[in-house]
XYZ file of C-alpha atoms in Angstrom:
554
model
C -124.437 -12.988 3.906
C -122.622 -14.717 0.923
C -120.408 -17.506 2.461
C -118.859 -18.121 -0.809
C -117.621 -14.612 -1.748
C -113.781 -13.923 -1.974
C -113.097 -17.719 -1.742
C -109.212 -18.450 -1.802
C -107.480 -20.841 -3.862
C -107.643 -24.368 -2.183
C -104.476 -25.399 -0.128
C -103.584 -29.008 0.503
C -103.503 -29.691 4.168
C -100.287 -31.663 4.587
C -100.596 -34.578 7.211
C -97.614 -33.353 9.427
C -98.107 -34.933 12.669
C -95.839 -32.304 14.208
C -97.584 -29.184 13.114
C -98.914 -28.269 16.553
C -95.325 -27.699 17.876
C -94.708 -24.176 17.744
C -98.070 -23.342 15.929
C -99.833 -19.932 16.443
C -103.209 -20.682 17.062
C -106.040 -17.984 17.125
C -108.848 -18.196 19.625
C -112.192 -17.363 18.216
C -115.048 -16.628 20.939
C -117.990 -17.137 18.619
C -120.520 -15.123 20.285
C -118.485 -12.210 19.869
C -116.669 -12.484 16.653
C -119.371 -12.162 13.667
C -123.183 -12.243 13.534
C -124.599 -13.382 10.209
C -128.360 -13.786 11.024
C -129.259 -10.531 13.060
C -129.730 -11.590 16.270
C -126.487 -9.892 17.932
C -124.949 -12.975 18.684
C -121.942 -14.434 16.494
C -122.350 -17.676 14.793
C -120.369 -20.155 12.687
C -121.651 -18.517 9.417
C -120.074 -15.347 10.550
C -116.838 -16.932 11.518
C -116.697 -18.509 7.947
C -117.182 -15.059 6.562
C -114.227 -13.578 8.456
C -111.949 -16.667 8.312
C -109.578 -14.652 5.373
C -108.656 -12.163 8.061
C -107.326 -14.922 10.369
C -105.583 -16.414 7.511
C -104.031 -13.152 6.422
C -102.522 -12.839 10.023
C -100.304 -15.942 9.073
C -101.347 -18.332 11.800
C -101.529 -21.954 11.930
C -104.699 -22.774 13.416
C -108.041 -21.501 14.987
C -109.534 -22.724 18.276
C -113.124 -22.052 18.592
C -114.733 -21.832 21.910
C -117.905 -24.154 22.654
C -120.760 -23.948 20.308
C -122.409 -27.019 21.455
C -126.046 -27.060 22.613
C -126.230 -25.299 25.924
C -128.656 -23.420 28.293
C -125.723 -20.654 27.945
C -125.366 -20.097 31.775
C -121.762 -20.225 31.271
C -122.011 -19.381 27.596
C -121.450 -23.053 26.076
C -119.029 -24.166 28.680
C -122.409 -25.774 30.102
C -122.814 -28.560 27.701
C -126.450 -30.150 27.302
C -125.344 -31.877 23.893
C -121.869 -32.758 22.865
C -122.742 -33.823 19.415
C -124.879 -31.013 18.066
C -124.373 -27.256 17.322
C -126.548 -24.952 19.477
C -129.047 -23.101 17.146
C -127.887 -19.670 17.993
C -124.424 -20.453 16.346
C -126.147 -22.509 13.477
C -126.017 -26.267 12.484
C -123.817 -29.259 12.061
C -123.815 -28.074 8.224
C -122.635 -24.821 9.159
C -119.976 -26.363 10.981
C -118.940 -28.536 8.205
C -118.581 -25.900 6.016
C -116.426 -24.156 8.443
C -114.044 -26.880 8.582
C -113.804 -26.971 4.633
C -113.318 -23.091 4.376
C -110.596 -23.188 7.073
C -108.722 -26.315 5.457
C -109.051 -24.255 2.056
C -107.281 -21.476 3.575
C -104.759 -23.671 5.123
C -105.833 -23.322 8.884
C -106.289 -26.178 11.235
C -109.419 -26.479 13.464
C -109.192 -27.041 17.085
C -112.693 -27.017 19.149
C -112.994 -26.446 22.818
C -114.053 -29.899 24.715
C -115.271 -29.513 27.942
C -114.979 -33.108 29.715
C -114.907 -32.304 33.422
C -118.668 -31.323 33.641
C -121.875 -30.978 31.779
C -125.010 -28.752 32.150
C -127.618 -29.921 34.432
C -129.810 -30.166 31.618
C -127.959 -32.761 30.057
C -130.039 -35.883 29.504
C -127.386 -37.736 31.626
C -127.561 -35.689 34.590
C -131.503 -35.733 34.375
C -131.341 -39.394 34.441
C -128.663 -39.516 37.001
C -130.557 -37.340 39.800
C -133.815 -39.312 39.454
C -132.664 -41.980 42.146
C -129.752 -44.033 43.378
C -130.551 -46.774 40.981
C -130.526 -45.897 37.535
C -128.427 -46.583 34.357
C -126.417 -43.630 35.114
C -126.490 -43.335 38.895
C -122.786 -42.885 39.262
C -122.230 -40.764 36.241
C -121.578 -37.907 38.397
C -120.125 -37.136 41.821
C -122.801 -37.729 44.215
C -122.070 -37.977 48.067
C -124.132 -38.028 51.372
C -124.551 -35.121 53.678
C -122.750 -35.093 56.897
C -124.707 -36.124 59.996
C -125.851 -32.619 60.477
C -126.993 -32.066 56.908
C -123.990 -30.022 55.687
C -121.991 -30.741 52.505
C -119.577 -33.688 52.465
C -116.324 -31.668 52.691
C -114.939 -28.318 52.337
C -114.171 -28.040 48.790
C -115.223 -24.467 47.208
C -116.554 -23.544 43.615
C -114.633 -21.259 41.689
C -117.681 -19.151 41.053
C -117.987 -19.058 44.818
C -119.543 -20.976 47.653
C -119.481 -24.619 48.227
C -118.692 -26.910 45.585
C -121.596 -29.133 46.593
C -125.524 -28.638 45.818
C -128.083 -30.345 47.226
C -130.442 -32.743 45.179
C -133.975 -33.368 46.893
C -134.420 -36.262 44.278
C -131.529 -38.179 45.488
C -131.261 -36.681 49.139
C -127.641 -36.417 48.435
C -125.262 -33.579 47.290
C -123.592 -33.564 43.864
C -120.220 -31.768 43.099
C -119.837 -28.409 40.838
C -116.385 -26.998 40.632
C -117.974 -24.241 38.571
C -121.827 -23.187 38.533
C -124.337 -25.357 40.532
C -125.640 -25.713 36.910
C -122.359 -27.429 35.887
C -122.371 -30.807 37.484
C -118.954 -32.648 37.739
C -118.843 -35.707 35.603
C -117.576 -38.845 37.486
C -114.452 -39.695 35.526
C -113.603 -42.669 37.895
C -116.300 -44.521 36.063
C -114.897 -46.315 33.034
C -118.316 -45.773 31.266
C -117.953 -41.938 31.430
C -114.482 -42.218 30.165
C -115.491 -44.033 27.170
C -118.513 -41.721 26.222
C -116.066 -38.802 26.590
C -113.693 -40.566 24.148
C -116.493 -41.302 21.784
C -117.525 -37.529 21.904
C -113.654 -36.968 20.798
C -114.067 -39.313 18.180
C -117.401 -37.817 16.710
C -115.638 -34.585 16.158
C -112.432 -35.936 14.851
C -114.261 -37.863 12.204
C -116.169 -34.638 11.285
C -112.821 -33.204 10.233
C -111.422 -31.297 13.113
C -107.616 -31.210 13.883
C -107.841 -31.391 17.470
C -109.140 -29.852 20.735
C -108.551 -27.333 23.200
C -109.222 -29.145 26.540
C -111.072 -26.942 29.114
C -110.092 -27.461 32.773
C -107.997 -30.456 32.257
C -106.579 -31.057 35.722
C -110.387 -30.976 36.939
C -111.501 -34.393 35.411
C -110.767 -36.485 38.647
C -111.391 -35.711 42.381
C -110.287 -37.679 45.334
C -112.647 -40.680 45.875
C -112.231 -40.476 49.791
C -113.562 -36.938 49.356
C -110.934 -35.535 51.808
C -111.084 -32.016 53.023
C -108.491 -29.677 51.232
C -106.024 -28.177 53.631
C -105.700 -24.320 54.160
C -103.229 -22.625 52.296
C -100.790 -20.366 53.884
C -101.776 -16.569 53.382
C -98.277 -15.989 51.893
C -98.786 -18.608 49.314
C -101.975 -17.244 47.865
C -102.374 -15.722 44.550
C -105.314 -14.551 42.308
C -103.905 -16.508 39.365
C -107.113 -18.832 39.092
C -109.678 -16.922 41.028
C -110.176 -13.191 41.909
C -108.532 -12.347 45.307
C -112.223 -11.723 46.632
C -112.810 -15.391 46.201
C -111.884 -17.387 49.158
C -111.297 -20.365 46.922
C -107.727 -19.095 46.852
C -107.479 -19.875 50.440
C -107.255 -23.584 49.978
C -104.469 -25.954 48.888
C -106.333 -27.849 46.184
C -104.754 -31.255 46.346
C -108.117 -33.400 46.540
C -110.579 -31.661 44.169
C -108.258 -31.772 41.138
C -104.743 -32.731 39.811
C -105.416 -36.475 41.015
C -102.686 -38.966 39.562
C -105.778 -40.989 37.679
C -105.784 -38.323 35.252
C -102.646 -39.620 33.607
C -103.998 -42.722 32.471
C -107.164 -41.223 31.046
C -105.063 -38.730 29.026
C -102.887 -41.766 27.674
C -106.449 -43.060 26.436
C -107.123 -39.642 24.924
C -103.829 -39.418 23.152
C -103.978 -42.964 21.783
C -107.358 -41.945 20.288
C -105.783 -38.581 18.810
C -102.877 -40.821 17.350
C -105.365 -42.702 15.241
C -105.858 -39.737 13.018
C -103.284 -38.138 10.540
C -102.365 -34.975 12.645
C -104.712 -34.374 15.235
C -103.399 -32.580 18.500
C -104.677 -31.133 21.717
C -103.902 -28.365 23.990
C -104.983 -28.509 27.742
C -105.908 -25.719 30.062
C -104.054 -26.365 33.478
C -106.099 -24.109 36.014
C -103.828 -24.002 38.989
C -101.992 -21.487 41.102
C -99.686 -23.420 42.867
C -98.864 -26.472 40.559
C -99.243 -25.129 37.180
C -95.952 -25.753 35.657
C -95.358 -29.187 37.357
C -98.753 -30.381 35.726
C -97.936 -28.808 32.265
C -94.649 -30.976 32.534
C -96.508 -34.158 34.055
C -99.296 -34.091 31.191
C -97.212 -33.342 28.213
C -93.933 -35.240 28.871
C -93.080 -38.984 27.230
C -95.192 -38.429 24.107
C -98.209 -40.553 25.239
C -100.494 -38.215 26.902
C -101.432 -34.305 25.557
C -99.458 -32.703 23.095
C -99.192 -29.215 24.801
C -100.860 -27.424 27.851
C -100.874 -23.930 28.864
C -101.237 -22.479 32.269
C -101.704 -19.056 33.858
C -98.219 -17.698 34.434
C -98.983 -14.974 32.033
C -102.645 -14.871 32.323
C -102.849 -12.676 35.460
C -101.085 -10.180 37.514
C -99.096 -7.229 36.662
C -96.830 -6.834 33.698
C -94.038 -9.581 34.165
C -90.752 -7.954 34.562
C -87.558 -9.682 32.964
C -86.749 -11.199 36.387
C -90.521 -12.611 36.431
C -90.179 -13.699 32.765
C -86.734 -15.323 33.522
C -88.077 -17.185 36.438
C -91.230 -18.544 34.647
C -88.981 -19.563 31.732
C -86.508 -21.134 33.707
C -88.722 -22.909 35.914
C -90.502 -24.142 32.986
C -87.223 -25.458 31.037
C -86.230 -27.313 34.229
C -89.652 -28.941 34.684
C -90.787 -29.702 31.167
C -88.319 -32.089 30.074
C -89.521 -33.481 26.503
C -92.933 -31.761 27.209
C -94.312 -28.685 25.419
C -96.001 -25.502 26.366
C -98.638 -23.392 24.816
C -98.139 -19.803 26.065
C -100.793 -17.057 26.088
C -101.184 -13.425 27.518
C -105.052 -13.259 26.943
C -108.145 -15.173 26.474
C -111.840 -15.345 27.092
C -111.491 -15.545 30.954
C -109.105 -12.539 32.191
C -108.935 -9.141 31.492
C -106.840 -8.266 28.244
C -103.355 -8.110 28.837
C -102.747 -4.317 27.363
C -105.147 -3.150 30.312
C -104.161 -5.680 33.043
C -100.485 -4.743 32.328
C -101.173 -0.927 31.612
C -99.303 -1.171 28.344
C -98.842 1.676 25.797
C -98.593 0.760 22.090
C -95.017 0.187 22.045
C -95.177 -2.149 24.865
C -97.839 -4.197 23.508
C -95.561 -4.762 20.433
C -92.513 -5.785 22.319
C -94.316 -8.004 24.664
C -96.071 -9.570 21.642
C -92.779 -10.157 19.798
C -91.497 -11.901 23.136
C -94.519 -14.097 23.257
C -93.715 -15.024 19.638
C -90.268 -15.999 20.465
C -90.528 -18.197 23.450
C -90.184 -21.872 23.198
C -93.429 -23.232 22.779
C -96.885 -22.650 20.872
C -98.828 -19.362 21.158
C -102.582 -18.577 21.780
C -103.712 -15.315 20.496
C -107.035 -14.214 21.527
C -109.487 -12.481 18.932
C -108.734 -8.599 19.149
C -105.402 -9.113 20.507
C -103.923 -8.333 16.861
C -105.807 -4.985 17.172
C -104.421 -4.042 20.454
C -107.880 -4.029 22.085
C -108.006 -2.855 25.642
C -110.426 -4.316 28.257
C -113.950 -2.786 27.475
C -115.883 -1.519 30.559
C -119.249 -3.068 30.988
C -121.876 -1.560 33.215
C -123.619 -3.888 35.722
C -126.794 -3.192 33.983
C -125.279 -4.775 30.832
C -123.455 -7.624 32.573
C -123.924 -11.209 31.242
C -121.054 -13.108 33.127
C -122.590 -14.774 36.318
C -119.123 -15.028 37.700
C -118.931 -11.005 37.589
C -122.517 -10.690 38.923
C -121.628 -12.844 41.947
C -118.724 -10.489 42.906
C -119.238 -7.292 41.573
C -117.750 -4.454 41.981
C -114.533 -5.709 43.273
C -114.472 -8.354 40.518
C -116.354 -7.189 37.268
C -116.240 -10.653 35.509
C -115.334 -11.530 32.124
C -117.313 -9.537 30.012
C -114.825 -6.813 29.135
C -112.792 -9.497 27.255
C -115.794 -10.651 25.478
C -117.202 -7.637 23.753
C -117.713 -7.905 19.910
C -114.917 -7.753 17.541
C -114.709 -4.253 15.949
C -114.458 -4.889 11.885
C -115.333 -1.339 10.770
C -115.279 2.131 12.333
C -118.305 3.534 10.625
C -120.878 1.735 12.418
C -121.761 1.831 16.013
C -121.643 -1.940 16.268
C -118.361 -2.104 14.515
C -119.665 -4.122 11.719
C -120.409 -7.104 14.113
C -124.282 -7.107 13.852
C -127.046 -5.249 12.507
C -128.891 -5.930 15.685
C -128.201 -4.902 19.175
C -125.198 -7.003 20.162
C -125.478 -9.408 23.196
C -122.780 -7.280 24.881
C -122.372 -3.525 23.903
C -119.546 -2.878 21.413
C -116.849 -0.767 23.209
C -116.955 2.641 21.484
C -112.948 2.957 22.224
C -112.433 -0.161 20.100
C -114.180 1.423 17.058
C -110.818 3.394 15.724
C -108.842 -0.016 16.242
C -111.220 -1.726 13.576
C -109.754 -4.320 11.116
C -110.876 -2.140 8.408
C -109.159 0.818 9.792
C -105.807 -0.899 10.753
C -105.955 -2.442 7.288
C -105.289 1.118 5.562
C -102.253 1.654 8.076
C -99.178 0.261 7.157
C -97.797 0.826 11.045
C -101.050 -0.381 12.587
C -100.701 -2.952 15.505
C -102.307 -5.617 12.811
C -99.687 -4.807 10.450
C -97.047 -5.493 13.181
C -98.674 -9.042 14.135
C -98.748 -9.933 10.431
C -95.007 -8.876 10.105
C -94.026 -10.684 13.559
C -95.764 -13.889 12.711
C -94.164 -13.981 9.302
C -90.888 -13.356 10.913
C -91.302 -16.060 13.014
C -92.244 -18.610 10.417
C -89.145 -17.433 8.354
C -86.810 -19.087 11.244
C -87.913 -22.644 12.306
C -85.713 -21.937 15.398
C -88.326 -19.740 16.643
C -91.069 -22.073 16.548
C -89.366 -25.407 17.114
C -85.690 -24.883 18.322
C -83.957 -25.093 21.481
C -83.786 -22.327 23.904
C -81.007 -20.857 26.092
C -81.638 -18.144 28.410
C -78.976 -15.178 28.333
C -80.187 -12.425 30.269
C -83.206 -11.659 32.545
C -82.303 -8.299 34.368
C -81.945 -4.682 33.866
C -84.743 -4.382 31.924
C -83.524 -6.758 29.219
C -84.938 -10.343 28.572
C -82.666 -12.159 26.148
C -81.988 -15.928 24.770
C -81.019 -18.099 21.991
C -83.161 -20.111 19.918
C -81.262 -22.720 17.761
C -82.450 -25.195 15.174
C -80.305 -27.094 12.480
C -77.338 -25.101 12.977
C -78.806 -21.690 12.827
C -78.833 -19.672 15.947
C -81.176 -16.618 16.612
C -80.257 -14.085 19.432
C -83.497 -12.503 20.721
C -83.300 -9.381 23.212
C -86.256 -7.448 24.308
C -86.057 -4.052 26.273
C -89.436 -4.281 28.408
C -88.813 -0.645 29.959
C -89.296 2.899 28.612
C -86.031 3.844 28.669
C -82.902 2.575 26.384
C -80.981 -0.463 27.829
C -77.984 -2.205 26.818
C -77.967 -5.811 25.917
C -74.749 -8.155 25.929
C -74.336 -10.176 22.696
C -73.212 -13.633 23.380
C -69.968 -14.734 21.945
C -69.318 -14.747 18.189
C -70.188 -12.811 15.069
C -73.690 -11.731 14.849
C -75.551 -10.083 12.064
C -78.804 -8.218 12.657
C -81.921 -9.250 10.850
C -83.918 -6.476 10.019
C -87.003 -8.053 9.024
C -88.456 -7.870 12.356
C -90.898 -5.109 12.768
C -88.688 -2.952 14.967
C -86.466 0.015 14.765
C -82.706 -0.091 13.893
C -80.399 0.184 17.064
C -76.805 1.304 17.761
C -74.504 -1.563 17.361
C -71.121 -1.484 19.477
C -68.381 -4.225 20.242
C -70.059 -7.029 22.326
C -73.111 -4.974 23.091
C -76.325 -3.519 21.574
C -78.429 -0.500 22.578
C -82.017 -1.228 22.607
C -84.511 2.017 22.501
C -87.330 1.918 24.874
C -89.467 -1.208 23.923
C -87.454 -2.106 21.201
C -86.337 -5.735 20.310
C -83.095 -6.912 18.472
C -82.543 -10.157 16.472
C -78.998 -11.442 15.571
C -78.441 -14.375 13.436
C -75.409 -16.500 13.462
C -74.476 -19.890 12.017
C -73.706 -22.347 14.672
C -70.365 -23.295 13.346
C -68.924 -19.728 13.722
């Protein structure tokens, strides 16, 4: 594959320290994006080849899921060497070339840092488990068994079962919030904190523009190892773990969300601030306290720039009332903090399937996402309108799905290969058998096909992102809710004296939306059909949106 083909003219990357505020970030799952060396697995060279597609969408940055050395039991989220690229993805030289190409195209690059745990194959853990007296003896969370030999407490793993695994070498248990092969680092140890900061510096010095921080609220645990209390059945939800997993039955007040995290996040922010325009977005994995933690971690300007939680990453399609509650709660809690909203990612069912959305509904929800106050993450294939793929048990790779099959089929359905062309059974992703099967139903939605259709979903995303960029109020402006009922969500975004009224009909029937006071002119630059306009009210056809513009002085 010729990585130098179709090179675009270089763009100067301006050092705007505020670039992240309101940015649109495109997530790449590298195993499934583009294979360049014919082994059926995507790689960094493949990403380089496909960067023009991302740039043409008009996004501001890419986030690349882990590509570090790893046994791949959790597909890169089990890191065995933080300072190297796994050979299946390429080399450090490939990564440097990727940074250069992305910057040429005007794209910032965020990489996925997993700081809460490593692989059990990491040299640090291999040393730590040898004895209770070695240089890294307390780099991980070790604890004695109870007198009856059972685990130290009742903490559970998100991937099922106890969060504790026995080590015969140390005659102790170690903590793992995820797979037993993913031991948790002991972030109470100052040496571990410093090592993690040094890892971040290594990649910042290589030119990355920041990080997506995996499981940011799992960094610290309660040092007293107190049992989590039970969670009342009426308070349980399947936001973080599937409902078949008893992880949802606990109130996780001791195994994560610890106050010590704040000081570490301040240290990480101080490091990021040493660089011209580095930024970070944290993943808050919590079903009960997501918005509160999102506010706590991003307020004050001395911790993480932005966080996202799971309010819109699970459950049924959000009604206007649900959207209104989430946004109102967020606006009340966030203060001067900042959110990053997402509907899909590599861990959840693709939202068109999760919410059972038809074509028009997918578009109006996408427009809503792109108009909320905060930054936005789009997951690869979202711009094509991809649905969740069916992956048979025989083809399943995800250990999470294998554990809870068939009630929970795992995460492979959102991780199948990206379809680039339609006249190839592998969709142009690879010449070899892909690591996960190409979904046949995705082939007709390929990038090549949609590039030939002026009214395609991909054309819609390009147009909607371009519309967002045309109004700074939509990326950085203030927010005021107007309506969240009767099938309508509407609000006002305002910046530098210009007001944008955004109204969305989330139903399959025409709905009236009340205009706020003042004179509003409709901006027809957004990719939605024209609507009837009467005194003080607009009528929105099914799954359509209205955008009115007003000078704040009028």
